[in-house]
mmCIF file of C-alpha atoms in Angstrom:
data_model
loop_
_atom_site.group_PDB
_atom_site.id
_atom_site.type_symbol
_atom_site.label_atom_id
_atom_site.label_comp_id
_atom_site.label_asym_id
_atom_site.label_seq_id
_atom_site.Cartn_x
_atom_site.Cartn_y
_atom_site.Cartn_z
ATOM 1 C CA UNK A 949 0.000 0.000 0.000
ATOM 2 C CA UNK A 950 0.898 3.492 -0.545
ATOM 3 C CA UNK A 951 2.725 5.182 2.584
ATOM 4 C CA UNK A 952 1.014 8.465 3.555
ATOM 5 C CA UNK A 953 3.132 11.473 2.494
ATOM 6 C CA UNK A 954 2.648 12.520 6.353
ATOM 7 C CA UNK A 955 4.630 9.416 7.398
ATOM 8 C CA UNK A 956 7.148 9.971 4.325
ATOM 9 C CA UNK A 957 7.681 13.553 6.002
ATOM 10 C CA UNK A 958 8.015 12.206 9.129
ATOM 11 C CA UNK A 959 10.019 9.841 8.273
ATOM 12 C CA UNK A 960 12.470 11.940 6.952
ATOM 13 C CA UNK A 961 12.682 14.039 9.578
ATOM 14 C CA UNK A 962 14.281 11.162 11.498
ATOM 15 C CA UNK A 963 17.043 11.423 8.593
ATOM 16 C CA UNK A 964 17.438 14.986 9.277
ATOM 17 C CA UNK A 965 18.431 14.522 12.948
ATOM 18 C CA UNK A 966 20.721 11.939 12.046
ATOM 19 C CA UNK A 967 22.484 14.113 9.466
ATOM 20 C CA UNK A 968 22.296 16.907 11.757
ATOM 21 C CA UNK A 969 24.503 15.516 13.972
ATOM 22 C CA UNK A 970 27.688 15.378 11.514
ATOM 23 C CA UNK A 971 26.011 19.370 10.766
ATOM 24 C CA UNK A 972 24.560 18.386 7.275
ATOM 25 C CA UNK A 973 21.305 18.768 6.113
ATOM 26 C CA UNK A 974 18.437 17.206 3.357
ATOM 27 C CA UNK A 975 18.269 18.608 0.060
ATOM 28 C CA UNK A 976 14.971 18.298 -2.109
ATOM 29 C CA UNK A 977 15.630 17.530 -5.902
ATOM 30 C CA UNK A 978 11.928 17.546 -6.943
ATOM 31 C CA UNK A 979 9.944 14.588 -7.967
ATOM 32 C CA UNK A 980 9.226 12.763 -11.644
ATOM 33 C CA UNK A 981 13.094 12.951 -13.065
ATOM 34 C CA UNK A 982 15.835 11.139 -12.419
ATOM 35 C CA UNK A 983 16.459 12.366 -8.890
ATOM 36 C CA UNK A 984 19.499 9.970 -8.570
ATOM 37 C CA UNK A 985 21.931 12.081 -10.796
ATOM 38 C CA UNK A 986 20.677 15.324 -9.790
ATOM 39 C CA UNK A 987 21.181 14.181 -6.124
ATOM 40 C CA UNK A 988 24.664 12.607 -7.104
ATOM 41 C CA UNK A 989 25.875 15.640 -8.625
ATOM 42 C CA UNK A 990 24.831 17.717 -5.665
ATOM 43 C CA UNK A 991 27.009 15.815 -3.455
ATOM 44 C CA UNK A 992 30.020 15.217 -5.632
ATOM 45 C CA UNK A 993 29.828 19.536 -5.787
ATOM 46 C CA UNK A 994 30.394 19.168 -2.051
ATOM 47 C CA UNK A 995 32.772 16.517 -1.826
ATOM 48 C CA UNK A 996 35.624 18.266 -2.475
ATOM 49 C CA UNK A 997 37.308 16.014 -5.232
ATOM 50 C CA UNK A 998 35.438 17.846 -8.024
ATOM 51 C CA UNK A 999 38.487 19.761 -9.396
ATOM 52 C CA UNK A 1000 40.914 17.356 -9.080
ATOM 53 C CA UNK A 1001 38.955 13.881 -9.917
ATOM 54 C CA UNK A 1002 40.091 12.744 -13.585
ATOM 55 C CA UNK A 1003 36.772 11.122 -13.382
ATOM 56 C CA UNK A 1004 35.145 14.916 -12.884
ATOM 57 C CA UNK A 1005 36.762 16.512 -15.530
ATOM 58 C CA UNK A 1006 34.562 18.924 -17.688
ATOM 59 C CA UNK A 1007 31.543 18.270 -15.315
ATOM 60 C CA UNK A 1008 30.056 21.873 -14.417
ATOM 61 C CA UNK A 1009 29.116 22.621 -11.337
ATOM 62 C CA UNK A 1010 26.795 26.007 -11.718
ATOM 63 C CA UNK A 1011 23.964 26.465 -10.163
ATOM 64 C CA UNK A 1012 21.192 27.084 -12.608
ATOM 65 C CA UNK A 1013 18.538 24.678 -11.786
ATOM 66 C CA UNK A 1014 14.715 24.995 -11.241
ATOM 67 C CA UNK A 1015 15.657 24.616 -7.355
ATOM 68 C CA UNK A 1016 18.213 26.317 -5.701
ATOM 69 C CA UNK A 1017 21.442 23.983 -4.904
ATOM 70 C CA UNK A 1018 21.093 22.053 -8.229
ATOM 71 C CA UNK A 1019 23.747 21.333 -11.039
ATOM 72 C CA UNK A 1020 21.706 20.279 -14.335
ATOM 73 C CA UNK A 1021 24.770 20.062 -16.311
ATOM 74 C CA UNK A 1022 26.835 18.006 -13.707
ATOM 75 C CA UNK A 1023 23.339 15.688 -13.585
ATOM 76 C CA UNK A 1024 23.580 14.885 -17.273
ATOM 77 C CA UNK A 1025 27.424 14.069 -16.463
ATOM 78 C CA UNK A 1026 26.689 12.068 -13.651
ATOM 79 C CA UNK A 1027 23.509 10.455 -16.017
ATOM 80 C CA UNK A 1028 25.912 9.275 -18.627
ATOM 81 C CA UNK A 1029 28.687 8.104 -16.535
ATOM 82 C CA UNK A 1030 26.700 5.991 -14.668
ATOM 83 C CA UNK A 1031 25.321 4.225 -17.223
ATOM 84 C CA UNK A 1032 28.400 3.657 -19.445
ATOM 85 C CA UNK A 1033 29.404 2.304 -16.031
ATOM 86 C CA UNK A 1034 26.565 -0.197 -15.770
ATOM 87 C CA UNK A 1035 26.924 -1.120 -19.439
ATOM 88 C CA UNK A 1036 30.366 -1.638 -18.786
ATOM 89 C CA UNK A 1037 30.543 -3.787 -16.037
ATOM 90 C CA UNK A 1038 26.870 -5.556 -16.886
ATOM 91 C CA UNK A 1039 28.213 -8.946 -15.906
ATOM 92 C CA UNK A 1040 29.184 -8.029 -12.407
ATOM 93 C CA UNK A 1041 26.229 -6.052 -12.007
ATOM 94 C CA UNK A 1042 23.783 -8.891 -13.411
ATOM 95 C CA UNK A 1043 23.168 -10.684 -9.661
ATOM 96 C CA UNK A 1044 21.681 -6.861 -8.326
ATOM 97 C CA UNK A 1045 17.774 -6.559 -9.718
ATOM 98 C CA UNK A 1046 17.262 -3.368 -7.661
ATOM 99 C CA UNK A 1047 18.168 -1.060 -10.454
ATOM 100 C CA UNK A 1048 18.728 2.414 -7.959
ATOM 101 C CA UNK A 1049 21.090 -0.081 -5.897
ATOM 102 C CA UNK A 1050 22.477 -0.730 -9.281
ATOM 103 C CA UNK A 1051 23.345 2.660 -9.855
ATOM 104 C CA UNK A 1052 24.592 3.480 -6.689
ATOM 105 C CA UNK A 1053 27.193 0.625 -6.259
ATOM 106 C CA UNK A 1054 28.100 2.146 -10.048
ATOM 107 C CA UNK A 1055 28.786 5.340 -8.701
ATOM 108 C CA UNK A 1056 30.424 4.278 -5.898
ATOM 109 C CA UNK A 1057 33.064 2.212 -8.201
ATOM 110 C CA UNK A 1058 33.342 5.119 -10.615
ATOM 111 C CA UNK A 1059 34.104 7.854 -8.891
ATOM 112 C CA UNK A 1060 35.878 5.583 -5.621
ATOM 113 C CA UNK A 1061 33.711 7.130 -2.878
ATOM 114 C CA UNK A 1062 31.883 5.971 0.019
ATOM 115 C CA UNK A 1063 28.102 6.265 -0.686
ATOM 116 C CA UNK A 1064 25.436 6.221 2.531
ATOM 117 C CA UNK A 1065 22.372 5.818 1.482
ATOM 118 C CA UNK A 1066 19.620 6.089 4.033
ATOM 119 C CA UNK A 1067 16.603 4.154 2.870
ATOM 120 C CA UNK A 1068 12.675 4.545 3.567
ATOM 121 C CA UNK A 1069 10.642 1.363 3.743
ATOM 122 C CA UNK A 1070 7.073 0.356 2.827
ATOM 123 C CA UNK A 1071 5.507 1.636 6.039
ATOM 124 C CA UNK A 1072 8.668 4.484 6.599
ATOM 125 C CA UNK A 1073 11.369 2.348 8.584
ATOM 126 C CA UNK A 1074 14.805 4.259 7.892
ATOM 127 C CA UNK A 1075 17.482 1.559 7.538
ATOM 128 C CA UNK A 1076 20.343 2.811 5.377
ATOM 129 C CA UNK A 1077 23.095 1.350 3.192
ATOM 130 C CA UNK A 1078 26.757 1.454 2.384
ATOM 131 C CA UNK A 1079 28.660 1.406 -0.925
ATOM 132 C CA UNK A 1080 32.028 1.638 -1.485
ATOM 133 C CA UNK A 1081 34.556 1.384 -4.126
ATOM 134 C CA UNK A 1082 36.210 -1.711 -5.812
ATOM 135 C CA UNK A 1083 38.324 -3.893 -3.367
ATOM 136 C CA UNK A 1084 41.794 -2.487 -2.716
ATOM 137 C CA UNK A 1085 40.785 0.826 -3.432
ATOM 138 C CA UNK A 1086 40.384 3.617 -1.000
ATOM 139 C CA UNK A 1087 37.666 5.998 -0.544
ATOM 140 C CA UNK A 1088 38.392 9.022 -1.173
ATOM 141 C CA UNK A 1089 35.411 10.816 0.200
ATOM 142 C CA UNK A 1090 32.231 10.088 1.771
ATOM 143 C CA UNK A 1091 28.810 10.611 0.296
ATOM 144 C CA UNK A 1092 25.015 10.501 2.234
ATOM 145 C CA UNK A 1093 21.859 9.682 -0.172
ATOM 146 C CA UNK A 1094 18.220 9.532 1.036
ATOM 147 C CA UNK A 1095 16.482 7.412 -1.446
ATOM 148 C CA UNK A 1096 12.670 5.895 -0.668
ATOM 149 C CA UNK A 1097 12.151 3.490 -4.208
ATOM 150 C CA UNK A 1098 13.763 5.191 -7.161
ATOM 151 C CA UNK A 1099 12.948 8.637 -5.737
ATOM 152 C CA UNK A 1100 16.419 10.178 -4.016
ATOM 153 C CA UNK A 1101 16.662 13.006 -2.089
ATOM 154 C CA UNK A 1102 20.157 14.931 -1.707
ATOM 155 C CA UNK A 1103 22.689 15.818 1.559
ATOM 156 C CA UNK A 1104 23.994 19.313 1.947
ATOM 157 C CA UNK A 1105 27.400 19.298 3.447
ATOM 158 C CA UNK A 1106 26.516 22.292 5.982
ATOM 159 C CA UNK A 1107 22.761 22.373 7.569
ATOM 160 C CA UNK A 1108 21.570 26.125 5.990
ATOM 161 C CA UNK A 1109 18.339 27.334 6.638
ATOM 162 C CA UNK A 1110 15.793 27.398 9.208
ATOM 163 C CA UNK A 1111 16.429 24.755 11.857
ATOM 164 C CA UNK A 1112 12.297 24.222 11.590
ATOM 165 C CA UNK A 1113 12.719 23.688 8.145
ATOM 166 C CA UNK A 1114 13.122 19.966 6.864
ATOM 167 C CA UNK A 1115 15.318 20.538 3.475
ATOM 168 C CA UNK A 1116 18.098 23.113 3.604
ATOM 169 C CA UNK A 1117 17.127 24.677 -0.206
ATOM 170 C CA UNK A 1118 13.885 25.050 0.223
ATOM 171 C CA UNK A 1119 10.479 25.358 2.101
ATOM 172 C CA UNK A 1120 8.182 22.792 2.886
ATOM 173 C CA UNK A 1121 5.204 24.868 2.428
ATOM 174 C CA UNK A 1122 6.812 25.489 -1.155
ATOM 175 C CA UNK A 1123 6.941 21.872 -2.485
ATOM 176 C CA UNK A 1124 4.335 20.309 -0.492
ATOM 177 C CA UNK A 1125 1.012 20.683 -3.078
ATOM 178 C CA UNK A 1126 3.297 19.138 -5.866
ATOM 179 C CA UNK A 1127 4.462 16.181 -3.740
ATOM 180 C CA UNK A 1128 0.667 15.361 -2.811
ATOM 181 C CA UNK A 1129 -0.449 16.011 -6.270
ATOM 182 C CA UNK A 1130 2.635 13.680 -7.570
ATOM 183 C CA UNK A 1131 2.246 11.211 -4.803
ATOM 184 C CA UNK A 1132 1.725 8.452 -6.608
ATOM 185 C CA UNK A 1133 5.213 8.707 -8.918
ATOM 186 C CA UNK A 1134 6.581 7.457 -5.669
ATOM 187 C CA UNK A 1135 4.524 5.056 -4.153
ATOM 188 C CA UNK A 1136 3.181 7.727 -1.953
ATOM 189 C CA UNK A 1137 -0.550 8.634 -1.309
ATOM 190 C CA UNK A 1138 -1.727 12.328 0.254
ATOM 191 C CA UNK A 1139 -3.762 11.939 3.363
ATOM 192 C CA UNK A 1140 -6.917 13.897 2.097
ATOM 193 C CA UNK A 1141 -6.819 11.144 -0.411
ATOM 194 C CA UNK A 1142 -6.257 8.372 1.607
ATOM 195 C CA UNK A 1143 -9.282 9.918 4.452
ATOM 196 C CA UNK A 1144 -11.391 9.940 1.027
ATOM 197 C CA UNK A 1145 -11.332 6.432 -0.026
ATOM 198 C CA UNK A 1146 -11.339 4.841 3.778
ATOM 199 C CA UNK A 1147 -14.672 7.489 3.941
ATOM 200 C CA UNK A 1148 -15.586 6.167 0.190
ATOM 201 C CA UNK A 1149 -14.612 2.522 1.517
ATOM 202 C CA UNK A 1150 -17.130 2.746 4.841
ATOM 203 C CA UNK A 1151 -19.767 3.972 2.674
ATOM 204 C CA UNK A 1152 -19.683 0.959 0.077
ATOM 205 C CA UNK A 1153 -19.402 -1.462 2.904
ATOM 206 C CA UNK A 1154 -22.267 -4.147 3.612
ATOM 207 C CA UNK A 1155 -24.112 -3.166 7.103
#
């Protein structure tokens, strides 16, 4: 069943404490894209090893997206790398069906960094996840991911913004009709909806 975009919330608010303890905060990337790369790309800005990673070279990291924080020319980057990397290594990849766990083990390999990836469950347990590079190579940085399906949320390396406010880039109240309008990309249902058809439910039911 669809988790309640209430719980979702809440849930990552449980990953905001958690980050806010190493002083990092959430990022929203919006909802219906490929959130993976855009989130990716947020975090290799951060990192650090942008302007000296082979790997990084001619990716540009300017902010000019739809939502502040966001590098849509690094995305595409990180979109193509990642999957000349899973084309590349398809054999070794061919055991993992998950294709987001796919694509972060990729990333992981291709640009030898630590990836955390906190994960949201069916009913909004927050586990989380590590990947790392191939064996005998170090990390050279470490990256956080929220991810709930195929739908990823980014890390910020220093927590901006209103400590009442769940993402660092941008307000709740600002993003919150599109995410209950678009619930459903990502498994997600609004609770007026979900109060509707238990109300529609009772109503149809035998008494």
């Amino acid at each position: 069943a669809p988790l309640l975009v209430s719980k979702y919330l809440q849930s990552l608010s449980q990953v905001k404490e958690k980050l806010a303890n190493e002083g990092r905060g959430l990022v929203w990337c919006g909802i219906g894209r490929d959130t993976f790369a855009d989130a990716l790309a947020i975090q290799l800005a951060q990192s650090g090893i942008s302007s000296s990673s082979v790997s990084l070279k001619g990716y540009i990291f300017k902010e000019e997206g739809t939502l502040p924080g966001q590098y849509p020319s690094a995305s595409a980057a990180v979109r193509m790398d990642i999957l000349r990397y899973n084309a590349a290594n398809a054999e070794s990849f061919s055991g993992i069906a998950d294709g987001a766990e796919r694509n972060l083990r990729a990333a992981a390999e291709k640009y030898s960094v630590k990836i955390t990836c906190f994960t949201l469950g069916a009913k909004g347990e927050v586990g989380s996840k590590d990947f790392g590079p191939r064996p005998g190579i170090d990390a050279r940085t470490q990256l956080f991911l929220v991810r709930k399906g195929d739908h990823f949320i980014s890390v910020t390396k220093e927590a901006s913004g209103a400590a009442d406010e769940l993402f660092a880039n941008v307000a709740l109240d600002e993003i919150l009709p599109e995410l209950e309008r678009r619930a459903h990309t990502i498994n997600l249902i609004s609770d007026a909806e979900a109060a509707a058809e238990l109300a529609a439910s009772r109503e149809t039911r035998p008494a």
